[in-house]
Coordinates of C-alpha atoms in Angstrom, one line a residue:
Chain A
M1 CA 85.0 156.8 7.3
S2 CA 83.7 158.2 10.6
L3 CA 86.6 159.2 12.9
A4 CA 84.1 159.4 15.8
A5 CA 83.4 155.7 15.6
K6 CA 87.1 155.1 15.9
L7 CA 87.4 156.9 19.2
P8 CA 88.0 154.5 22.1
Y9 CA 84.7 153.7 23.7
D10 CA 86.0 155.0 27.0
H11 CA 87.2 158.3 25.5
P12 CA 85.3 161.1 27.4
Y13 CA 83.8 162.3 24.1
A14 CA 83.1 159.0 22.5
G15 CA 79.3 159.4 22.9
G16 CA 79.2 162.8 21.3
F17 CA 80.4 166.4 21.0
S18 CA 78.2 169.3 21.8
G19 CA 76.7 170.7 18.7
I20 CA 78.4 168.3 16.3
G21 CA 77.0 164.8 16.7
S22 CA 76.5 161.8 18.9
Q23 CA 76.5 158.0 18.7
P24 CA 75.4 155.0 20.8
L25 CA 77.8 153.7 23.3
P26 CA 77.9 150.2 25.0
T27 CA 75.6 150.1 28.0
D28 CA 75.3 146.5 29.1
A29 CA 76.9 146.1 32.5
D30 CA 78.6 142.8 31.7
A31 CA 79.8 144.1 28.3
L32 CA 81.3 147.1 30.0
D33 CA 83.1 144.9 32.5
Y34 CA 84.5 142.8 29.7
L35 CA 85.5 145.8 27.6
S36 CA 87.2 147.3 30.7
R37 CA 89.2 144.1 31.3
M38 CA 90.1 144.0 27.6
A39 CA 91.2 147.6 27.7
T40 CA 93.5 146.8 30.5
A41 CA 95.1 143.9 28.6
D42 CA 95.3 145.9 25.4
G43 CA 96.6 149.1 26.9
A44 CA 93.7 151.1 25.4
G45 CA 90.0 150.8 25.0
V46 CA 88.7 149.5 21.7
E47 CA 87.0 151.8 19.2
T48 CA 83.4 152.7 19.9
G49 CA 82.3 150.8 16.8
V50 CA 84.0 147.6 18.1
A51 CA 82.6 148.2 21.6
V52 CA 79.1 148.6 20.3
A53 CA 79.5 145.3 18.4
V54 CA 80.5 143.5 21.6
D55 CA 77.7 145.2 23.5
A56 CA 75.2 143.9 20.9
F57 CA 76.5 140.3 21.3
F58 CA 75.9 140.5 25.1
R59 CA 72.4 141.8 24.5
D60 CA 71.6 139.3 21.8
S61 CA 72.9 136.3 23.7
K62 CA 71.0 137.4 26.9
A63 CA 67.8 138.0 24.9
A64 CA 68.1 134.5 23.5
G65 CA 68.6 133.0 26.9
V66 CA 72.0 131.5 26.2
F67 CA 74.3 134.0 28.0
D68 CA 74.2 132.3 31.3
A69 CA 75.2 129.0 29.7
L70 CA 78.5 130.5 28.7
K71 CA 81.0 129.3 31.3
A72 CA 84.2 129.8 29.3
C73 CA 84.1 132.0 26.3
C74 CA 86.5 134.2 24.2
I75 CA 86.0 136.5 21.4
L76 CA 89.2 136.0 19.5
A77 CA 88.7 139.0 17.3
G78 CA 88.0 142.7 17.8
A79 CA 90.6 143.4 20.5
R80 CA 93.6 145.5 19.8
T81 CA 96.1 142.8 20.7
L82 CA 96.3 139.1 21.3
A83 CA 96.4 139.8 25.1
G84 CA 93.0 141.5 24.8
A85 CA 91.6 138.7 22.7
L86 CA 92.5 136.2 25.4
V87 CA 90.4 138.1 28.0
P88 CA 87.4 135.9 28.7
V89 CA 84.0 137.2 28.0
V90 CA 82.9 135.4 31.1
G91 CA 84.1 132.6 33.3
D92 CA 87.3 130.7 33.0
A93 CA 90.3 132.4 31.5
P94 CA 92.3 130.7 28.8
T95 CA 96.0 130.1 28.8
N96 CA 98.2 130.6 25.7
V97 CA 100.1 127.4 26.3
A98 CA 103.9 128.0 26.1
N99 CA 103.1 131.4 24.6
G100 CA 102.7 129.6 21.3
F101 CA 100.5 132.2 19.8
V102 CA 102.1 135.6 19.1
N103 CA 100.6 138.9 18.0
G104 CA 101.4 138.1 14.4
D105 CA 98.9 135.2 14.6
F106 CA 96.1 137.6 15.6
S107 CA 93.9 139.5 13.2
R108 CA 91.4 142.0 14.6
T109 CA 88.9 141.1 11.9
S110 CA 89.5 137.4 11.4
G111 CA 90.6 136.1 14.7
L112 CA 93.5 133.9 15.8
T113 CA 95.2 131.6 13.3
G114 CA 96.7 128.3 14.4
D115 CA 100.1 127.1 13.2
G116 CA 99.7 123.4 13.7
T117 CA 101.7 123.4 17.0
S118 CA 100.1 126.1 19.2
Y119 CA 97.0 125.7 21.2
I120 CA 95.0 127.3 24.0
D121 CA 94.0 125.7 27.3
S122 CA 90.5 126.9 27.8
G123 CA 90.8 126.7 31.6
R124 CA 87.5 124.8 31.8
A125 CA 87.5 121.1 32.5
A126 CA 85.2 118.8 30.7
D127 CA 83.6 117.6 33.9
D128 CA 82.9 121.2 35.1
D129 CA 79.6 120.8 33.3
G130 CA 77.2 118.0 33.8
Q131 CA 77.4 114.7 31.8
N132 CA 74.1 115.6 30.2
D133 CA 74.3 119.4 30.5
V134 CA 77.0 120.6 28.2
H135 CA 77.6 122.7 25.1
L136 CA 80.6 123.6 23.0
S137 CA 80.8 126.0 20.1
R138 CA 83.3 127.7 17.8
Y139 CA 83.3 130.2 14.9
I140 CA 86.0 129.9 12.3
T141 CA 86.7 132.4 9.6
A142 CA 89.2 130.3 7.7
A143 CA 89.3 126.5 7.4
G144 CA 92.4 124.6 8.6
T145 CA 94.4 122.5 6.3
A146 CA 95.6 119.6 8.5
A147 CA 96.4 116.5 6.4
L148 CA 94.5 114.0 8.4
F149 CA 92.2 115.5 11.0
E150 CA 92.0 118.6 13.2
I151 CA 90.1 119.6 16.3
H152 CA 89.0 123.1 16.7
I153 CA 88.0 122.6 20.3
G154 CA 87.7 119.4 22.4
A155 CA 88.6 117.1 25.2
R156 CA 89.0 113.3 25.1
G157 CA 89.2 110.9 28.0
P158 CA 91.5 107.9 28.5
S159 CA 91.1 104.8 26.5
G160 CA 87.9 103.0 27.7
N161 CA 86.2 106.3 28.5
L162 CA 85.8 108.0 25.2
A163 CA 83.2 110.5 26.4
T164 CA 84.7 112.9 24.0
T165 CA 83.3 116.4 23.4
Q166 CA 84.7 118.0 20.4
I167 CA 84.2 119.8 17.1
G168 CA 86.6 119.0 14.3
Y169 CA 87.2 118.0 10.7
S170 CA 88.5 114.9 9.0
A171 CA 90.4 115.7 5.9
G172 CA 91.0 112.1 5.2
G173 CA 87.2 111.3 5.3
A174 CA 86.1 114.8 4.1
F175 CA 83.5 115.3 6.8
N176 CA 82.9 117.6 9.8
F177 CA 82.3 115.8 13.1
L178 CA 80.6 117.1 16.2
A179 CA 80.4 115.1 19.4
A180 CA 79.1 115.6 23.0
R181 CA 80.1 113.1 25.6
N182 CA 80.4 110.3 23.1
E183 CA 83.2 110.1 20.6
S184 CA 81.5 107.7 18.1
Q185 CA 77.8 108.4 18.5
R186 CA 78.0 111.9 17.0
V187 CA 76.9 114.1 14.1
D188 CA 78.9 113.9 10.9
V189 CA 78.4 116.3 8.1
A190 CA 80.1 115.5 4.8
G191 CA 81.8 118.1 2.7
S192 CA 84.6 120.6 3.1
Q193 CA 85.5 122.1 6.4
F194 CA 82.7 124.6 7.1
T195 CA 83.6 128.1 8.2
G196 CA 81.3 130.1 10.4
F197 CA 79.5 128.8 13.5
A198 CA 79.4 125.2 14.7
G199 CA 78.2 123.9 18.1
V200 CA 77.1 120.9 20.0
T201 CA 74.7 120.6 22.9
R202 CA 73.4 117.8 25.1
S203 CA 70.6 117.8 27.7
V204 CA 69.7 114.1 28.0
S205 CA 71.7 110.8 28.2
T206 CA 70.3 109.4 25.0
S207 CA 70.9 112.0 22.3
M208 CA 72.9 115.1 21.3
T209 CA 72.3 118.0 18.9
A210 CA 74.7 119.7 16.6
R211 CA 74.6 122.7 14.4
I212 CA 77.0 123.5 11.5
N213 CA 76.8 125.4 8.2
G214 CA 73.4 126.8 9.2
S215 CA 71.7 123.4 9.8
T216 CA 70.8 121.6 13.0
S217 CA 70.6 117.9 13.4
S218 CA 70.4 115.4 16.3
A219 CA 71.9 111.9 16.8
A220 CA 71.1 109.1 19.1
S221 CA 74.0 109.1 21.5
T222 CA 74.6 107.6 24.9
S223 CA 76.5 109.9 27.1
G224 CA 79.6 109.0 29.0
S225 CA 81.1 110.5 32.1
P226 CA 83.4 113.4 31.0
P227 CA 87.1 113.3 31.9
S228 CA 88.5 115.8 34.4
I229 CA 90.7 117.6 31.9
P230 CA 90.4 121.0 30.4
Y231 CA 89.2 121.6 26.8
Y232 CA 91.8 122.8 24.4
V233 CA 91.2 125.2 21.6
F234 CA 93.0 124.7 18.2
A235 CA 93.5 121.1 19.4
R236 CA 92.0 118.3 21.5
N237 CA 93.1 117.5 25.0
N238 CA 93.7 113.8 24.5
N239 CA 93.9 112.6 28.0
G240 CA 96.5 115.2 28.9
S241 CA 98.2 115.6 25.5
A242 CA 97.4 117.9 22.7
D243 CA 96.5 116.2 19.4
G244 CA 94.5 117.1 16.3
L245 CA 96.2 120.5 16.1
S246 CA 94.5 122.9 13.8
N247 CA 95.7 125.8 11.7
A248 CA 92.2 127.2 11.2
T249 CA 91.4 130.8 12.1
I250 CA 89.1 130.9 15.1
A251 CA 87.2 134.0 16.0
F252 CA 85.1 132.8 18.9
Y253 CA 84.6 129.8 21.2
S254 CA 82.3 129.0 24.0
I255 CA 82.1 126.2 26.6
G256 CA 79.3 125.7 29.1
T257 CA 76.0 124.1 29.9
D258 CA 73.3 122.9 27.6
I259 CA 71.6 125.5 25.4
G260 CA 69.2 123.3 23.5
S261 CA 68.5 123.2 19.8
A262 CA 66.9 126.7 19.8
G263 CA 69.9 128.0 21.8
L264 CA 72.3 126.7 19.2
T265 CA 70.5 128.6 16.5
A266 CA 70.3 131.7 18.6
L267 CA 74.0 131.5 19.5
D268 CA 74.9 131.0 15.9
T269 CA 72.9 134.1 15.0
A270 CA 74.4 136.2 17.9
V271 CA 78.0 135.1 17.1
T272 CA 77.6 135.5 13.4
H273 CA 76.2 139.0 13.9
L274 CA 79.0 139.8 16.3
I275 CA 81.8 138.8 13.9
N276 CA 80.1 140.8 11.1
R277 CA 79.7 143.8 13.3
L278 CA 83.3 143.7 14.3
K279 CA 84.4 143.5 10.7
F280 CA 82.1 146.3 9.8
A281 CA 83.5 148.5 12.6
L282 CA 87.1 147.7 11.7
L283 CA 86.9 147.5 7.9
V284 CA 84.4 150.3 7.3
G285 CA 85.3 152.3 10.3
E286 CA 81.7 153.0 11.3
N287 CA 79.5 152.4 14.3
P288 CA 77.3 149.3 13.5
S289 CA 74.6 150.3 15.9
G290 CA 71.1 150.2 14.5
L291 CA 72.1 148.8 11.1
D292 CA 70.3 145.8 9.8
P293 CA 72.5 142.6 10.2
D294 CA 72.0 141.6 6.6
T295 CA 73.1 145.1 5.5
I296 CA 76.2 144.8 7.6
D297 CA 76.9 141.3 6.2
Y298 CA 76.5 142.6 2.6
I299 CA 78.8 145.5 3.1
V300 CA 81.4 143.4 4.9
R301 CA 81.4 140.9 2.1
G302 CA 81.9 143.8 -0.3
Y303 CA 84.9 145.1 1.7
E304 CA 86.4 141.6 2.0
A305 CA 86.1 141.4 -1.8
G306 CA 88.2 144.5 -2.1
G307 CA 85.4 147.0 -2.5
S308 CA 84.4 150.0 -0.4
L309 CA 81.6 152.5 0.2
E310 CA 83.7 155.4 -1.0
Chain B
M1 CA 62.9 191.6 31.3
A2 CA 60.6 190.4 28.7
P3 CA 58.8 187.1 29.4
M4 CA 60.4 184.0 28.0
S5 CA 57.8 183.7 25.3
N6 CA 58.8 187.0 23.8
R7 CA 62.5 186.3 23.7
L8 CA 64.2 185.0 20.6
L9 CA 66.4 182.0 21.4
V10 CA 69.5 182.0 19.2
P11 CA 71.3 178.7 19.0
R12 CA 74.8 178.9 20.4
K13 CA 77.4 178.4 17.7
T14 CA 79.6 175.4 18.2
P15 CA 83.1 176.5 19.2
G16 CA 85.8 175.9 16.7
L17 CA 88.9 174.0 17.5
L18 CA 91.0 177.1 18.2
D19 CA 88.2 178.6 20.2
L20 CA 88.4 175.6 22.5
V21 CA 92.2 175.5 22.7
P22 CA 93.8 178.6 21.4
G23 CA 97.5 179.2 21.0
A24 CA 98.5 177.0 18.1
A25 CA 101.8 177.6 16.6
A26 CA 100.5 176.7 13.1
A27 CA 97.2 175.4 12.0
Y28 CA 96.2 174.2 8.6
S29 CA 92.7 173.0 7.6
L30 CA 90.1 173.3 5.0
R31 CA 87.5 174.2 7.6
S32 CA 87.4 177.2 9.8
L33 CA 89.2 176.3 13.0
S34 CA 87.7 179.2 15.0
N35 CA 84.5 181.1 14.7
S36 CA 86.3 184.4 14.3
Y37 CA 88.5 183.3 11.4
A38 CA 87.3 185.0 8.2
D39 CA 90.3 184.8 6.0
P40 CA 90.8 182.3 3.2
V41 CA 91.9 178.8 4.0
V42 CA 93.5 178.2 0.6
T43 CA 94.9 180.0 -2.4
V44 CA 94.3 178.0 -5.5
R45 CA 95.5 177.8 -9.0
R46 CA 93.3 176.4 -11.7
S47 CA 94.7 174.3 -14.5
S48 CA 92.7 175.8 -17.3
D49 CA 94.5 179.2 -17.3
D50 CA 96.7 179.2 -14.2
A51 CA 94.5 181.9 -12.7
E52 CA 94.6 182.1 -8.9
D53 CA 92.1 183.0 -6.2
S54 CA 91.7 182.5 -2.5
F55 CA 88.8 180.7 -0.8
T56 CA 87.3 180.6 2.6
A57 CA 86.2 177.4 4.2
S58 CA 82.6 178.1 3.3
E59 CA 83.6 178.7 -0.3
V60 CA 85.5 175.4 -0.4
A61 CA 82.4 173.6 0.8
D62 CA 79.6 175.4 -1.0
G63 CA 80.7 175.0 -4.6
T64 CA 82.4 178.3 -5.1
L65 CA 85.8 176.7 -5.4
A66 CA 84.6 174.0 -7.8
A67 CA 82.9 176.7 -9.9
F68 CA 86.2 178.5 -10.1
A69 CA 88.0 175.4 -11.3
G70 CA 85.4 174.8 -14.0
A71 CA 85.8 171.4 -15.6
G72 CA 89.5 171.3 -14.9
D73 CA 91.8 170.7 -12.0
A74 CA 92.9 173.1 -9.3
F75 CA 96.0 173.0 -7.1
V76 CA 96.9 174.6 -3.8
K77 CA 99.4 177.5 -4.0
Q78 CA 99.0 178.4 -0.3
W79 CA 97.5 176.7 2.7
W80 CA 96.7 179.5 5.1
D81 CA 97.8 179.3 8.7
Q82 CA 94.8 179.9 10.9
S83 CA 96.8 180.3 14.1
G84 CA 97.3 184.0 13.6
N85 CA 101.0 183.5 13.2
A86 CA 101.0 183.9 9.4
R87 CA 103.0 180.8 8.9
H88 CA 101.3 180.0 5.6
A89 CA 102.5 177.0 3.7
S90 CA 103.1 177.8 0.1
Q91 CA 104.4 176.4 -3.2
A92 CA 105.2 178.5 -6.2
T93 CA 106.3 175.7 -8.4
T94 CA 103.1 174.6 -10.2
T95 CA 104.2 171.0 -10.6
A96 CA 104.8 170.6 -6.9
Q97 CA 101.4 172.0 -5.7
P98 CA 99.1 169.5 -4.1
Q99 CA 95.7 169.0 -5.7
I100 CA 92.4 170.2 -4.4
V101 CA 90.0 169.9 -7.4
D102 CA 89.9 167.0 -9.7
T103 CA 88.1 167.5 -13.0
G104 CA 85.7 170.0 -11.5
V105 CA 85.1 168.2 -8.3
V106 CA 86.5 169.2 -4.9
I107 CA 88.6 166.3 -3.6
L108 CA 87.0 164.7 -0.7
D109 CA 88.1 162.1 1.8
D110 CA 85.1 160.5 3.4
G111 CA 83.0 163.4 2.4
K112 CA 85.3 166.1 3.7
P113 CA 87.6 168.3 1.6
A114 CA 91.3 167.3 1.6
L115 CA 94.5 168.1 -0.2
R116 CA 95.9 165.3 -2.3
F117 CA 99.6 164.8 -2.5
D118 CA 100.9 163.0 -5.6
N119 CA 103.6 160.7 -4.0
S120 CA 106.1 162.4 -6.3
N121 CA 107.1 166.0 -5.5
D122 CA 104.2 167.8 -3.9
T123 CA 104.9 169.9 -0.8
L124 CA 104.0 173.2 0.8
V125 CA 106.8 175.1 2.5
L126 CA 106.8 177.6 5.3
A127 CA 108.8 180.8 5.0
S128 CA 110.9 179.9 7.9
T129 CA 111.5 177.0 10.2
V130 CA 109.4 176.7 13.4
A131 CA 111.6 174.9 15.9
F132 CA 110.0 172.9 18.7
S133 CA 112.8 172.4 21.0
G134 CA 110.8 171.3 24.1
E135 CA 107.1 170.7 24.5
F136 CA 104.8 170.2 21.6
S137 CA 101.5 168.7 20.6
F138 CA 100.8 167.8 17.0
Y139 CA 97.5 166.7 15.4
S140 CA 96.7 165.6 11.9
V141 CA 93.8 164.0 9.9
Q142 CA 95.3 162.0 7.0
R143 CA 95.2 159.0 4.8
E144 CA 98.3 157.5 3.2
T145 CA 97.9 156.0 -0.3
G146 CA 101.6 156.2 -1.4
A147 CA 104.8 155.4 0.4
R148 CA 104.2 157.9 3.2
L149 CA 102.1 160.8 4.4
V150 CA 104.1 163.6 6.1
A151 CA 101.8 166.0 7.9
F152 CA 104.8 168.0 9.2
G153 CA 108.3 167.7 7.9
G154 CA 111.5 169.5 8.4
T155 CA 113.8 170.8 5.7
V156 CA 117.5 169.9 5.2
V157 CA 119.3 169.8 8.6
A158 CA 123.0 169.6 8.7
G159 CA 124.0 166.2 9.9
G160 CA 120.6 164.8 9.9
D161 CA 117.7 164.1 7.6
G162 CA 114.9 166.2 9.0
S163 CA 111.8 166.0 11.1
F164 CA 108.9 163.8 10.2
F165 CA 105.4 163.6 11.8
G166 CA 103.0 161.3 10.0
T167 CA 102.9 157.8 8.6
S168 CA 105.1 155.7 6.4
S169 CA 104.2 152.3 5.0
G170 CA 102.1 151.2 7.9
T171 CA 104.2 152.9 10.6
F172 CA 103.4 155.9 12.8
V173 CA 106.4 158.1 12.5
L174 CA 107.7 160.9 14.8
V175 CA 111.4 161.3 14.2
R176 CA 114.1 164.0 13.8
N177 CA 117.0 162.4 12.1
T178 CA 118.9 159.2 11.9
S179 CA 120.5 159.7 15.3
D180 CA 117.1 160.3 17.0
T181 CA 114.7 157.5 16.1
G182 CA 112.0 159.1 18.2
L183 CA 108.8 157.1 18.0
T184 CA 108.1 154.7 15.2
V185 CA 105.2 152.3 15.7
S186 CA 104.4 149.6 13.1
G187 CA 101.1 147.9 12.4
V188 CA 99.1 151.0 11.6
D189 CA 96.4 150.6 9.0
V190 CA 97.3 153.7 7.0
S191 CA 94.7 152.9 4.3
Q192 CA 92.0 154.3 6.6
R193 CA 91.6 158.0 7.4
L194 CA 93.5 158.5 10.6
L195 CA 93.5 161.0 13.5
L196 CA 97.2 161.2 14.6
A197 CA 98.5 163.0 17.6
A198 CA 101.8 163.3 19.3
V199 CA 102.4 165.0 22.6
R200 CA 105.9 165.7 24.0
S201 CA 106.2 167.0 27.6
G202 CA 110.0 167.2 27.4
T203 CA 113.0 165.8 25.7
G204 CA 113.7 163.3 28.4
T205 CA 113.1 159.6 28.6
N206 CA 109.6 158.5 27.8
Q207 CA 108.2 162.0 27.6
T208 CA 106.7 161.6 24.2
T209 CA 103.5 159.7 23.4
A210 CA 101.9 158.9 20.1
F211 CA 98.1 158.6 19.8
L212 CA 96.0 157.0 17.0
N213 CA 92.3 157.8 16.8
G214 CA 92.2 158.9 20.4
A215 CA 94.0 155.9 21.8
S216 CA 97.5 155.8 23.1
L217 CA 99.8 154.0 20.7
A218 CA 103.2 154.1 22.3
T219 CA 105.3 156.2 24.7
G220 CA 109.0 156.8 24.0
T221 CA 111.7 159.3 23.7
M222 CA 112.3 162.0 21.2
A223 CA 115.2 164.2 22.4
S224 CA 115.9 166.4 19.4
T225 CA 114.3 169.6 18.2
F226 CA 111.4 169.1 15.8
N227 CA 111.8 171.5 12.9
L228 CA 108.7 172.3 11.1
R229 CA 109.4 173.7 7.6
Q230 CA 107.2 171.7 5.3
V231 CA 103.7 170.2 4.9
G232 CA 103.5 167.1 2.9
A233 CA 107.1 166.2 2.6
R234 CA 110.4 165.9 4.4
L235 CA 113.6 167.2 2.7
T236 CA 113.6 166.9 -1.1
V237 CA 113.1 163.2 -1.2
N238 CA 110.4 162.0 1.2
F239 CA 107.2 163.2 -0.6
S240 CA 103.7 162.2 0.4
G241 CA 101.1 160.2 -1.4
G242 CA 97.6 160.5 0.0
T243 CA 95.2 163.0 1.5
L244 CA 95.7 165.5 4.3
S245 CA 92.7 167.3 5.7
E246 CA 94.2 169.0 8.7
A247 CA 97.5 169.6 10.5
I248 CA 97.8 171.6 13.7
A249 CA 100.9 172.2 15.9
Y250 CA 101.1 173.7 19.4
A251 CA 104.4 174.5 21.1
E252 CA 103.0 173.2 24.4
S253 CA 102.3 169.8 25.9
H254 CA 98.6 169.1 26.1
S255 CA 97.2 167.4 29.2
P256 CA 95.1 164.3 28.5
S257 CA 91.9 166.3 29.0
T258 CA 93.0 169.0 26.5
R259 CA 94.2 166.4 24.0
Q260 CA 90.9 164.5 24.3
L261 CA 88.9 167.7 23.8
L262 CA 90.8 168.4 20.6
E263 CA 90.6 164.8 19.4
A264 CA 86.9 164.8 20.0
Q265 CA 86.4 168.1 18.2
I266 CA 88.4 166.8 15.2
A267 CA 86.8 163.3 15.2
W268 CA 83.3 164.6 15.3
S269 CA 83.9 167.3 12.8
Y270 CA 85.3 164.7 10.4
S271 CA 82.5 162.2 10.8
V272 CA 79.9 161.8 8.1

């Protein structure tokens, strides 16, 4: 559709052309910094529509009061290349361990797809955040198919200190599990592996809160001292070794400090809108600025089903 | 001088693409590329009785062309060159003419008129070859729905297989022949309407750059002369399937600022 929305956001005429038209551009300073770093990694700035989607995420997460809690975070979709996708939104930079992921694993609209052997080192240690001040989240667009269990993001200490923080799925037990500083006292949600947003957060030593599939619940859970090892994505750092490798498609993850129950809901909304806006910008080719999120969601689902607005 | 309140303020007309950057070697579009251009943009044959007529950009857009076609189809006999060089692209064979009206409705791509090539034998041919032996800058607005979309193509060249600027099955293509692979960049979503550009500052190493929707796609080397002889095809075998709205060629290397000016003028003109 609109060629103007496809112009790179840093194109000198991306904002408009005299006498013909104009469109919103990203303006949030942190978003612009992120987009600039991404452009360097990608070799070119992303389309204005993509940049505006990213800008909206920064604004939404700041307005919700969760942005400052993001200490290691990647949007694994939207960028032009895998290198751009691995540029951190804020904080610690990830490592593509042994260059396991290649560009063919990356989709601009869906994210990064695991292969059951590759994983990302988030660069942020589990004990970089407080024992009772932690959150973890991920957004997946396609469920994994590991035979027994898989971890989308997590870190697990040595035997005897299972202050594990992780989000994963047990194919054997057919339930999703979400833990924060305690491997066994966690939230389990039965059913298939849920796509979309999932997150855990903890602010006290006696309980933790999790959100998945649009529902939030809490569990009594005694926190343990977190191990000094980095979280892995697409796997769990099991005391220095990757296990629970996942072949899900992950479009976003975040690690950081506690965001509370309301923060989980707000982050869910911000990330869900982000992914839909990215898809809208890339599938429809339009600038998502100003459009109702439900409208965007509806149109994107139509495109993903093979339809179009034409 | 009369006071401001007594003066009539006339809005300044937006410059056309060739007003901003004149000097094109060949320029094909269904819109007026300069404010001074008053000639037709296409000569059309209607299917009902094979009658022909020529239409300005305004007449393409305001329903005059559709009224001429009636309830039938219409096909392009000539795409007029707006550069002033009279390098019109024509096709006398009726079965090889690209379509512009489909059952009484002007063919649109994202709301803008476009020529539709049938992926079989449609092409428009220049009277003589335009050889770009050194610098050039090419631009096109196109969408591939068949095996390829050739904005600019060369005719038969001894010892080679002709020039090609466009896309082919998900790949940006700027080549001359089998001995000069030029630039080919895979991974392009050709199902979307694209703004392609290619700028060559010389025939040496890494002096040619491909651009997609205003972003650099790849830099490489194209050492051979690019021979422009056709629109919509290369040779007698590589025919296009899809829509082509605009194709412009300059025999000069555009600076980044000039290229960006043209990209912006095109991109904003084709937004809906």
